[in-house]
Short mmCIF file of C-alpha atoms and ligand atoms in Angstrom, two decimals:
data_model
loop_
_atom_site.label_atom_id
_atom_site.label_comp_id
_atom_site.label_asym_id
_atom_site.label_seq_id
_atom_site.Cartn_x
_atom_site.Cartn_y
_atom_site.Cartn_z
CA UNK Q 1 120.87 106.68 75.09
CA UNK Q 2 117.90 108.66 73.85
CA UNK Q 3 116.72 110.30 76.95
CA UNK Q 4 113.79 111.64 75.68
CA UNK Q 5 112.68 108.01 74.85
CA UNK Q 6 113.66 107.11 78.17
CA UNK Q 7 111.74 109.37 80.11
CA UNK Q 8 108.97 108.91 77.64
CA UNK Q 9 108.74 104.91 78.49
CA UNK Q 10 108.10 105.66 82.19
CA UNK Q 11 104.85 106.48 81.49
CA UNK Q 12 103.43 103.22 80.26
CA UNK Q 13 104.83 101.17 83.28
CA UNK Q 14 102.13 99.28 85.09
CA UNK Q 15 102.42 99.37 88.93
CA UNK Q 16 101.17 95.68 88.69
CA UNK Q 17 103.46 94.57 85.86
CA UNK Q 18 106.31 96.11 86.92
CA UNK Q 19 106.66 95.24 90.24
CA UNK Q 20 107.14 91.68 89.01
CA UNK Q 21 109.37 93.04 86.39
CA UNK Q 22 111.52 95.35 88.14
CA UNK Q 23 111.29 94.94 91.48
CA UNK Q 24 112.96 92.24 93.63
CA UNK Q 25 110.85 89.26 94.53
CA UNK Q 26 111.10 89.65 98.32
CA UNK Q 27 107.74 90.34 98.84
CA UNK Q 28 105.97 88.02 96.69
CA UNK Q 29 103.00 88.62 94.20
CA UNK Q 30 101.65 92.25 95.04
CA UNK Q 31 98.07 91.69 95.94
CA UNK Q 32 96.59 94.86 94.41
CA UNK Q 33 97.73 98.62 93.49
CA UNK Q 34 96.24 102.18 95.09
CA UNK Q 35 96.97 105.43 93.59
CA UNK Q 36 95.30 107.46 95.88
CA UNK Q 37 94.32 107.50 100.23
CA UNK Q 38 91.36 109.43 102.01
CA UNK Q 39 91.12 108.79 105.51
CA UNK Q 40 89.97 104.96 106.50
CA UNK Q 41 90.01 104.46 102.47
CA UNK Q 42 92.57 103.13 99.75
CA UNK Q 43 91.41 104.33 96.12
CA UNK Q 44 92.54 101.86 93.10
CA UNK Q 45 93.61 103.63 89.35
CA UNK Q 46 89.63 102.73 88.19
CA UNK Q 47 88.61 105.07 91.03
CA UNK Q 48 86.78 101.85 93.26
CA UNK Q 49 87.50 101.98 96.70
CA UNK Q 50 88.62 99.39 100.23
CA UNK Q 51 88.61 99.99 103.51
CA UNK Q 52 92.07 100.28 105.04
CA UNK Q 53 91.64 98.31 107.96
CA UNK Q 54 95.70 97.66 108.21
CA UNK Q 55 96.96 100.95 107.66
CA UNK Q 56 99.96 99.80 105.89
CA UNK Q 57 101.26 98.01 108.99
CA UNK Q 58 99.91 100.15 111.84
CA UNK Q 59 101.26 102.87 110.04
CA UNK Q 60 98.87 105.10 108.69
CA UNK Q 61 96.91 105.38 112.36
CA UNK Q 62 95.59 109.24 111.60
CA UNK Q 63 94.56 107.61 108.43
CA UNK Q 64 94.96 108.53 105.08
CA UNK Q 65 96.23 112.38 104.09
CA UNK Q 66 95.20 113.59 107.65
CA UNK Q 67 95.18 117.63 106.86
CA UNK Q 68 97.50 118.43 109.38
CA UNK Q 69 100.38 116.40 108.83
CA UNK Q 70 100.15 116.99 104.41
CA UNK Q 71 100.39 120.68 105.72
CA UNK Q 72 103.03 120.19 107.69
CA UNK Q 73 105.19 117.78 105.19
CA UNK Q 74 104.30 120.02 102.35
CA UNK Q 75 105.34 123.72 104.00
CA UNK Q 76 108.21 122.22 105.67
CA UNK Q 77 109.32 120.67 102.11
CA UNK Q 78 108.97 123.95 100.61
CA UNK Q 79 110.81 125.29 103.85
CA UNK Q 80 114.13 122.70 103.96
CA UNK Q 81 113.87 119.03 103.82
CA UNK Q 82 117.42 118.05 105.26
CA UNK Q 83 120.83 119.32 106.45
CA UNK Q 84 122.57 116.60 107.84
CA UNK Q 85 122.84 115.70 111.85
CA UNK Q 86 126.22 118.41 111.53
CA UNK Q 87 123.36 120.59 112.41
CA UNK Q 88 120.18 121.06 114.75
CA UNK Q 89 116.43 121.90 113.43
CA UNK Q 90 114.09 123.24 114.50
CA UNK Q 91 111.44 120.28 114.63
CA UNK Q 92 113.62 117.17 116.30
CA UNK Q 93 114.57 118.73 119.51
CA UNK Q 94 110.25 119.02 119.69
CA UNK Q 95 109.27 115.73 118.86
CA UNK Q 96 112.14 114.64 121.45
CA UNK Q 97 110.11 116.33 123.94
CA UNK Q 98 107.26 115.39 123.37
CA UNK Q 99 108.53 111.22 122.95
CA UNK Q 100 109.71 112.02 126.44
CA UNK Q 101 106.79 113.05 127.97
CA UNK Q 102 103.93 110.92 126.68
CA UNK Q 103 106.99 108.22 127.79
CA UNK Q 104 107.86 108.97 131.10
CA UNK Q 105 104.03 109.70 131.91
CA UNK Q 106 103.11 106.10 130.56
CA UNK Q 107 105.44 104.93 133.77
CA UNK Q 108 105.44 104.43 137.46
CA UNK Q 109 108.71 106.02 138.07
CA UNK Q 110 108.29 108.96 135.70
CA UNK Q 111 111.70 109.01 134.67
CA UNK Q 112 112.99 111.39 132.15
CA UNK Q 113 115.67 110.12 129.06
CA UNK Q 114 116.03 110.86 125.23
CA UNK Q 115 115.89 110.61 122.03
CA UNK Q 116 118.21 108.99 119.01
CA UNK Q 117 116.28 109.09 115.29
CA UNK Q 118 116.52 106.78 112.51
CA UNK Q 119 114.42 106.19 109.38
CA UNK Q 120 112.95 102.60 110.58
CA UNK Q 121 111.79 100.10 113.40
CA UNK Q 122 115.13 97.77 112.46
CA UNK Q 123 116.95 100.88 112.66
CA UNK Q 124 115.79 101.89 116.16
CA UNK Q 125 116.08 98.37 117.33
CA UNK Q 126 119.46 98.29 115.26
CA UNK Q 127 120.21 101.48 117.94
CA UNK Q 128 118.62 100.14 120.99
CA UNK Q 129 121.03 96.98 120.13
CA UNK Q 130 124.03 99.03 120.15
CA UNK Q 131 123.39 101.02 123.01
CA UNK Q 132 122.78 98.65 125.44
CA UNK Q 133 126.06 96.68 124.51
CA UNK Q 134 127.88 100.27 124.73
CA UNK Q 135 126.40 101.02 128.46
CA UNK Q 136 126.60 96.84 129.44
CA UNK Q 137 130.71 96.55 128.07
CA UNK Q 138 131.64 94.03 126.34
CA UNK Q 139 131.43 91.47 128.58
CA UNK Q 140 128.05 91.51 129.40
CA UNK Q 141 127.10 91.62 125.45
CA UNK Q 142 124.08 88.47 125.14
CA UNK Q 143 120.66 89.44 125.19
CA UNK Q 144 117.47 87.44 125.46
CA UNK Q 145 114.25 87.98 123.44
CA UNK Q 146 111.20 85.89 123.20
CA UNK Q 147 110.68 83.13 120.83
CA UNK Q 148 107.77 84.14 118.06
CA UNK Q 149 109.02 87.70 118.13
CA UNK Q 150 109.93 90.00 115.17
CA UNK Q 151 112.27 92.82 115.90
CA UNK Q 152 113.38 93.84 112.08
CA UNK Q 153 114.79 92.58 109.36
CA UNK Q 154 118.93 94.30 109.56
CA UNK Q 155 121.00 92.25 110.86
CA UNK Q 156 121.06 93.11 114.90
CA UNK Q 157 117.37 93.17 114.62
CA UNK Q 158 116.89 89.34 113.02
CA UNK Q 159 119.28 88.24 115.42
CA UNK Q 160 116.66 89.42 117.75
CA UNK Q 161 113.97 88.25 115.67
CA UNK Q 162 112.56 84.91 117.01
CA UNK Q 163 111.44 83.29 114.27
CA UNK Q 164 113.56 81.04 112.65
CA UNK Q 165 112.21 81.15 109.23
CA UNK Q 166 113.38 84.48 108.64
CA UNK Q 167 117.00 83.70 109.50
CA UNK Q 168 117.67 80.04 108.17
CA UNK Q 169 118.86 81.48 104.98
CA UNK Q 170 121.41 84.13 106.74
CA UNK Q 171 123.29 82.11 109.15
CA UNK Q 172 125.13 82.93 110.93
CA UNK Q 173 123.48 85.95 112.08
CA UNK Q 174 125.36 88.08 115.23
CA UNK Q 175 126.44 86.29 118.17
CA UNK Q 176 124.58 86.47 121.49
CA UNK Q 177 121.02 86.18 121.10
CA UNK Q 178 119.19 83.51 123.14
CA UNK Q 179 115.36 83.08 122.93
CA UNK Q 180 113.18 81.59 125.45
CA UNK Q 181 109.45 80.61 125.59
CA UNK Q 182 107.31 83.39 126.38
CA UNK Q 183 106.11 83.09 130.28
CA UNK Q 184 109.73 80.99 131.06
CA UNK Q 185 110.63 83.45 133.37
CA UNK Q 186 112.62 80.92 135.14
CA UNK Q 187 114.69 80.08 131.34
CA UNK Q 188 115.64 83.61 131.69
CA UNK Q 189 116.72 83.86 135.26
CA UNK Q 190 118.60 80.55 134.37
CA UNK Q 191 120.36 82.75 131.57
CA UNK Q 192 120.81 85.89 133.42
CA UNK Q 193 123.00 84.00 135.84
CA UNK Q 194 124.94 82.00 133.81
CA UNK Q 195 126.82 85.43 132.99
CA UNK Q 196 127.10 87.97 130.35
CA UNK Q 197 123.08 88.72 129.55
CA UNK Q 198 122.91 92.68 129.21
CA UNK Q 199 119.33 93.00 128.26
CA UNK Q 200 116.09 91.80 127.74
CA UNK Q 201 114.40 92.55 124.54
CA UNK Q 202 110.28 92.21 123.98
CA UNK Q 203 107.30 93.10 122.64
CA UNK Q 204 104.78 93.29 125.13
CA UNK Q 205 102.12 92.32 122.40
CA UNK Q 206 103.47 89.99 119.39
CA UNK Q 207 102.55 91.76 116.18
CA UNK Q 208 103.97 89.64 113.51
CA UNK Q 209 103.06 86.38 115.26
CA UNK Q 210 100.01 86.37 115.25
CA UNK Q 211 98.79 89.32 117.61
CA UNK Q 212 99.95 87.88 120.80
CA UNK Q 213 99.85 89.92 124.35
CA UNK Q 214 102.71 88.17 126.56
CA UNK Q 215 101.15 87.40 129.82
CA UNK Q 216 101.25 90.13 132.23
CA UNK Q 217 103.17 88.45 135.10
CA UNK Q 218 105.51 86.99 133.06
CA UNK Q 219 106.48 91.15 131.69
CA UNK Q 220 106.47 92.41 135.36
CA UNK Q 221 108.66 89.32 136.35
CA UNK Q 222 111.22 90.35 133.72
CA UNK Q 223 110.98 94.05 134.76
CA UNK Q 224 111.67 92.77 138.71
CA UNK Q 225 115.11 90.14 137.40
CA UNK Q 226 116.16 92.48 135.28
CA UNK Q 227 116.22 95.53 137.58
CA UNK Q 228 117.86 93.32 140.01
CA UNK Q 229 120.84 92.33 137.87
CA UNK Q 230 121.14 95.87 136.15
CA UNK Q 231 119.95 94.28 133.13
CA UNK Q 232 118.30 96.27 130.72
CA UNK Q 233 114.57 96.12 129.49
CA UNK Q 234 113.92 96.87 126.27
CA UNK Q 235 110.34 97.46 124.92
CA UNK Q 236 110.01 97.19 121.20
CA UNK Q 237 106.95 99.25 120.60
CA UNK Q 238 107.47 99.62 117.18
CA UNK Q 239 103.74 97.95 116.40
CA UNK Q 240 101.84 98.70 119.47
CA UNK Q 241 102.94 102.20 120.37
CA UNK Q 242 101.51 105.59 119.93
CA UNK Q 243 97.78 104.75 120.98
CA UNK Q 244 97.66 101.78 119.25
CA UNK Q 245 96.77 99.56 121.88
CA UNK Q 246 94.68 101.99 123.69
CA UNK Q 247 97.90 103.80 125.92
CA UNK Q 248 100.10 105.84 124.52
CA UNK Q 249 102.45 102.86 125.23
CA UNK Q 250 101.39 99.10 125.30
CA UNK Q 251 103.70 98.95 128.12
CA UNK Q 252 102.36 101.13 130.32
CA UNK Q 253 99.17 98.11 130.82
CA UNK Q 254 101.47 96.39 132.77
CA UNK Q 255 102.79 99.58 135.34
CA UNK Q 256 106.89 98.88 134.13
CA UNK Q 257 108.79 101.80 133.10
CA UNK Q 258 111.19 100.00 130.59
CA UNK Q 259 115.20 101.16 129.90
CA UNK Q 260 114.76 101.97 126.13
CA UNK Q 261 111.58 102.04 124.33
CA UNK Q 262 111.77 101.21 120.34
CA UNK Q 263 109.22 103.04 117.95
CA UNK Q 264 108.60 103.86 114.51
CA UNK Q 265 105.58 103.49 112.22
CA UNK Q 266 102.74 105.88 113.01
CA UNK Q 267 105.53 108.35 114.38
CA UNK Q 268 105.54 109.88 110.93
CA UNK Q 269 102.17 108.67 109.62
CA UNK Q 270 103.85 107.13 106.47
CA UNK Q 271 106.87 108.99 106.18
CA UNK Q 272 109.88 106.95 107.63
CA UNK Q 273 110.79 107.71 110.76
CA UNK Q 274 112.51 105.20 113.79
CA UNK Q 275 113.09 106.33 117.25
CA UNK Q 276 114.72 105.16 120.11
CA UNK Q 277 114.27 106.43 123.62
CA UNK Q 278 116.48 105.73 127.08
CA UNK Q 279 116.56 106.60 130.26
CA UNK Q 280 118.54 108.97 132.22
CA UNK Q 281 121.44 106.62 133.01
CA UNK Q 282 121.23 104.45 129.94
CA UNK Q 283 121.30 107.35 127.09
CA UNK Q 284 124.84 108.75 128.09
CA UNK Q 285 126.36 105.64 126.75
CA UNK Q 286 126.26 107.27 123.36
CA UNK Q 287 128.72 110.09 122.78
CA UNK Q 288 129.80 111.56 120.04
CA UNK Q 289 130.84 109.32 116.86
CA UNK Q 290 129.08 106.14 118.45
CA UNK Q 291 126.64 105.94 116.40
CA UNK Q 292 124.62 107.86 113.74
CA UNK Q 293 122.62 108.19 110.12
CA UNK Q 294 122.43 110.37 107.62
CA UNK Q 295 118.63 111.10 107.16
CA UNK Q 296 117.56 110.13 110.81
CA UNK Q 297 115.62 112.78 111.87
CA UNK Q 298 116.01 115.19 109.44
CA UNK Q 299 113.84 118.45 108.94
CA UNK Q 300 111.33 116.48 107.09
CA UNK Q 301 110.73 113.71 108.90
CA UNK Q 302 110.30 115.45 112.47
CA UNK Q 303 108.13 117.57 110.56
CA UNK Q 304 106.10 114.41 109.91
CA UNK Q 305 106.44 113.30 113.75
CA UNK Q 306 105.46 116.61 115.20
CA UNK Q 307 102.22 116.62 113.24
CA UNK Q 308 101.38 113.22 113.58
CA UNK Q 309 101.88 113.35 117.62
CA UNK Q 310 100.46 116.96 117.84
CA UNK Q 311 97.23 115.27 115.94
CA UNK Q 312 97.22 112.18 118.41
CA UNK Q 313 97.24 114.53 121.32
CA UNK Q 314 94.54 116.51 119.97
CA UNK Q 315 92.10 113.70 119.10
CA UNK Q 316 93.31 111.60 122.36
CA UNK Q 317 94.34 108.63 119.60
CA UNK Q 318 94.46 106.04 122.73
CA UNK Q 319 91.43 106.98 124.26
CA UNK Q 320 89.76 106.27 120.75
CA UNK Q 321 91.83 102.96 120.20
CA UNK Q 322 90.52 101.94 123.61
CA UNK Q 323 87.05 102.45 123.34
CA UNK Q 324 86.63 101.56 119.34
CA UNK Q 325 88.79 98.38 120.07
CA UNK Q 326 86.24 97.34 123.05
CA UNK Q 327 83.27 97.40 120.84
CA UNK Q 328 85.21 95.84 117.88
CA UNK Q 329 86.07 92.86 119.72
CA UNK Q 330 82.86 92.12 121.23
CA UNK Q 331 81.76 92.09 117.38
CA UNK Q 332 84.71 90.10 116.01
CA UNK Q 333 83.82 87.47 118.92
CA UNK Q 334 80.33 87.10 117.96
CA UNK Q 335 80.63 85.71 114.27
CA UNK Q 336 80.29 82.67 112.99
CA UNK Q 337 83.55 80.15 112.74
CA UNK Q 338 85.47 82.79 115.19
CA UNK Q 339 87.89 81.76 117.91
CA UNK Q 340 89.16 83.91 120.13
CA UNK Q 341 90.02 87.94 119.42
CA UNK Q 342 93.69 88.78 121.04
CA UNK Q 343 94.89 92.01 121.20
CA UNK Q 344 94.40 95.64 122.77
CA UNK Q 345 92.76 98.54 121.05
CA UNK Q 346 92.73 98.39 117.94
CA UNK Q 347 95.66 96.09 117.47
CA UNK Q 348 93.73 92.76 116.68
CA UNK Q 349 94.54 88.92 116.37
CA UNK Q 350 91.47 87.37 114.68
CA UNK Q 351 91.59 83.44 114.89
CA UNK Q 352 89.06 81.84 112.75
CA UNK Q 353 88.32 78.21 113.01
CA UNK Q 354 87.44 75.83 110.12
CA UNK Q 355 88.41 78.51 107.38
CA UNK Q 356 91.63 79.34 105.77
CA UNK Q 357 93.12 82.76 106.80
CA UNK Q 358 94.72 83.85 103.44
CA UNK Q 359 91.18 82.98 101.72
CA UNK Q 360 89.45 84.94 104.20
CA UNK Q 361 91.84 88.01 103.03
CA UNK Q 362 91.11 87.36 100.04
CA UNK Q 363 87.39 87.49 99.87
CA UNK Q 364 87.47 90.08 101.89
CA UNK Q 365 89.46 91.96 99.42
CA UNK Q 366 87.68 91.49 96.95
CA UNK Q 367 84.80 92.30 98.94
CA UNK Q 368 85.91 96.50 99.74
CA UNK Q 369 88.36 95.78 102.74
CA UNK Q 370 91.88 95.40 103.68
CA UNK Q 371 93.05 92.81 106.73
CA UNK Q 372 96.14 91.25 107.21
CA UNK Q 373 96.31 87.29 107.08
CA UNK Q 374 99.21 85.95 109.48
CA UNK Q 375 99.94 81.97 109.64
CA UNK Q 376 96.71 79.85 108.72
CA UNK Q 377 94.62 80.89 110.93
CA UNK Q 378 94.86 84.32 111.89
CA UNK Q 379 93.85 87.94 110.20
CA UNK Q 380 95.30 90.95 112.09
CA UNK Q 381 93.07 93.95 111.74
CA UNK Q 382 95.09 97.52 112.72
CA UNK Q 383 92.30 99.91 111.38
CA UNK Q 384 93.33 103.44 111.66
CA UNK Q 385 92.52 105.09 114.89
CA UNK Q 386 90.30 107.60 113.46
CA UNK Q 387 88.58 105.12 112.38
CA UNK Q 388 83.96 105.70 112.35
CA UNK Q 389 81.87 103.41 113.65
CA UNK Q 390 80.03 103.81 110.46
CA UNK Q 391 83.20 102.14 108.48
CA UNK Q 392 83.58 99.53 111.40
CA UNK Q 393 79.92 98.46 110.81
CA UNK Q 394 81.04 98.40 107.22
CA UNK Q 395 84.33 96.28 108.01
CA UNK Q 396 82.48 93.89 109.99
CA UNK Q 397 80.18 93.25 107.51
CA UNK Q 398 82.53 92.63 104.82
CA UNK Q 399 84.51 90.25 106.78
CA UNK Q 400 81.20 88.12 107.82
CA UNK Q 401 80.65 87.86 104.14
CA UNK Q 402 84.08 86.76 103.28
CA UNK Q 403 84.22 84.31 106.30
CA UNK Q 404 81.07 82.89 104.79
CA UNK Q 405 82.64 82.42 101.40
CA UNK Q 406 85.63 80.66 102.57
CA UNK Q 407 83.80 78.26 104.68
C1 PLP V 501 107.57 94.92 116.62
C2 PLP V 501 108.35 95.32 115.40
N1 PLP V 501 109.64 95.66 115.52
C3 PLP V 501 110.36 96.03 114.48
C4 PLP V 501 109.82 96.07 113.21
C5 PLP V 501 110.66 96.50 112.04
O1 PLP V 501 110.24 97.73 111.56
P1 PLP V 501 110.61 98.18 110.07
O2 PLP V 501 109.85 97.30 109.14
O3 PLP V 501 110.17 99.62 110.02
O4 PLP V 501 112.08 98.04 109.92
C6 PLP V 501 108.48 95.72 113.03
C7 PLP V 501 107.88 95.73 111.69
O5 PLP V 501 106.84 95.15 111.44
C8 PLP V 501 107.72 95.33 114.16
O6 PLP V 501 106.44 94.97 114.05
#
């Protein structure tokens, strides 16, 4: 092989083009390509410009290149990006803290736990899976999650995943998991005592579904049967937490303190990080050997976290989510062939009436702005949380517009 040549060819690969070419076809048609990021904004190759107003997945909630955490990834890169977990660093054992704190604050009982890393939200799921079956035994090895949810794509975390679309074609996926309706709180006593339930697994908001709070009852009901059958709660807050939903924790609207709390995407801002946090009582279950990954919080990543949580602290992220996500909503609710807004902060279910969600994407796309269309019906907006009023004016108006053309 002429290496040269090879390296050479590289060059005149279209990120378009080649995705199709070279790429698995998982995730469909790519919708457009950005070469560049600037706080609320995505830049494209020709140097035009959209508003970000789904931050890669409720990623990117600092927005894009926040100065702080490029510092921090770029000196700790120079620094030392990864040892392996045969050794401790210096930035883990902070961001562990830290995940504790702004955790057990967000709960009535203000109980302490910690921290196992991974690279992913199906990775901390895939950990909050095997931890609870470690600390229930074997024979208490079912859990129950809520139909509509989406826990991850690996294989603990579909089985978890309520949504049978995304399984059909991997059947059978791991034994165990039983889905009820959400608000059957009864369906899940009803499992509970038939035996051999040893936790609960939710989202206290829907993400993937559509934006969907579960009703606040119905999560305090679970908290009560669960506690009183030692069966553990699990709070995937892979989508809502960090601020997102104007808390630190989505949970914490509803006064619970949950077992193990599942997180991931804005934790590192963009640069893959999972997490997975239990209680005192609950995180012993893992000793050594149990469990474990190579790159799970490695120097690098933590260095990522750190920032990104240090920044959220600074700039209160939740208070901001709260208040932006108040005013946004009164807005969304106000235009033309709009339903109703779900959501908290500025984690937001759109449902339109009489237009075509995908279409209304798409205009607005075209248009200078970025949402996310879910199902039909629904676009899900997860602007960053630093987010201006000036660029939610702007968003607004876009998304009137491109309402408007879809009709
Ligand atoms: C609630 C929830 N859990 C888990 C996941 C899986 O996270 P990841 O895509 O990082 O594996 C997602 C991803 O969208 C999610 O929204």
């Amino acid at each position: 092989m002429d290496y040269k040549k090879l390296l050479e060819s590289i060059d005149s690969i279209d990120p378009m083009a080649g995705t199709i070419e070279y790429l698995m076809a998982n995730y469909g048609q790519p919708r457009d390509a950005f070469v560049r990021g600037d706080g609320s904004y995505l830049f494209r190759g020709d140097g035009s410009r959209v508003l970000d107003f789904l931050s890669g997945i409720a990623v990117t909630s600092l927005g894009h290149g926040y100065p702080d955490v490029v510092e921090a990834i770029t000196n700790q890169a120079k620094k030392l990006m990864h040892t392996s977990n045969f050794f401790a660093n210096e930035n883990g054992p902070k961001v562990a803290y830290l995940l504790n704190q702004l955790i057990s604050s967000s709960t009535p009982t203000q109980e302490s736990g910690k921290v196992f890393f991974s690279n992913s939200g199906a990775e901390a799921m895939e950990a909050a899976i095997k931890l609870a079956r470690k600390r229930q035994g074997g024979d208490r090895y079912k859990f129950i999650t809520i139909n509509g949810a989406f826990h991850g794509r690996t294989f603990g975390a579909l089985s978890a995943t309520a949504q049978p679309g995304k399984k059909e074609a991997f059947e059978p996926v791991v034994p165990g998991f039983n889905h009820v309706t959400s608000g059957d709180i009864e369906g899940v006593e009803k499992l509970i005592g038939a035996g051999g339930v040893g936790a609960v697994i939710i989202e206290s908001i829907q993400g993937e579904s559509g934006v969907r709070p579960l009703d606040g009852e119905f999560v305090r009901a679970l908290r009560r049967v669960t506690s009183e059958t030692d069966t553990l709660l699990i709070l995937d807050e892979v989508q809502t937490g960090l601020g997102r939903c104007g808390r630190w924790f989505d949970f914490s609207h509803h006064e619970i303190a949950p077992d193990i709390v599942v997180m991931a995407k804005a934790l590192g801002s963009g640069f893959p990080i999972g997490a997975t946090w239990a209680r005192v009582g609950v995180a012993e279950a893992f000793v050594a050997g149990d469990h474990g990954t190579t790159y799970g919080g490695n120097p690098l990543a933590t260095a990522s976290a750190l920032a990104t949580l240090t920044a959220m602290i600074k700039i209160d992220a939740p208070k901001r989510a709260y208040d932006l996500g108040i005013d946004l909503v009164k807005r969304l609710a106000s235009l033309d062939n709009v339903g109703e807004v779900r959501g908290r902060g500025l984690l937001l279910g759109v449902e339109l009436e009489g237009v075509e969600a995908p279409a209304v994407a798409k205009y607005a796309l075209d248009g200078g702005l970025i949402v996310n269309p879910i199902g039909s019906s629904t676009v899900r907006l997860a602007p960053p949380l630093t987010v201006s009023i000036d660029e939610i004016d702007e968003a607004v108006r876009i998304l009137t517009d491109a309402i408007k053309m879809a009709s």
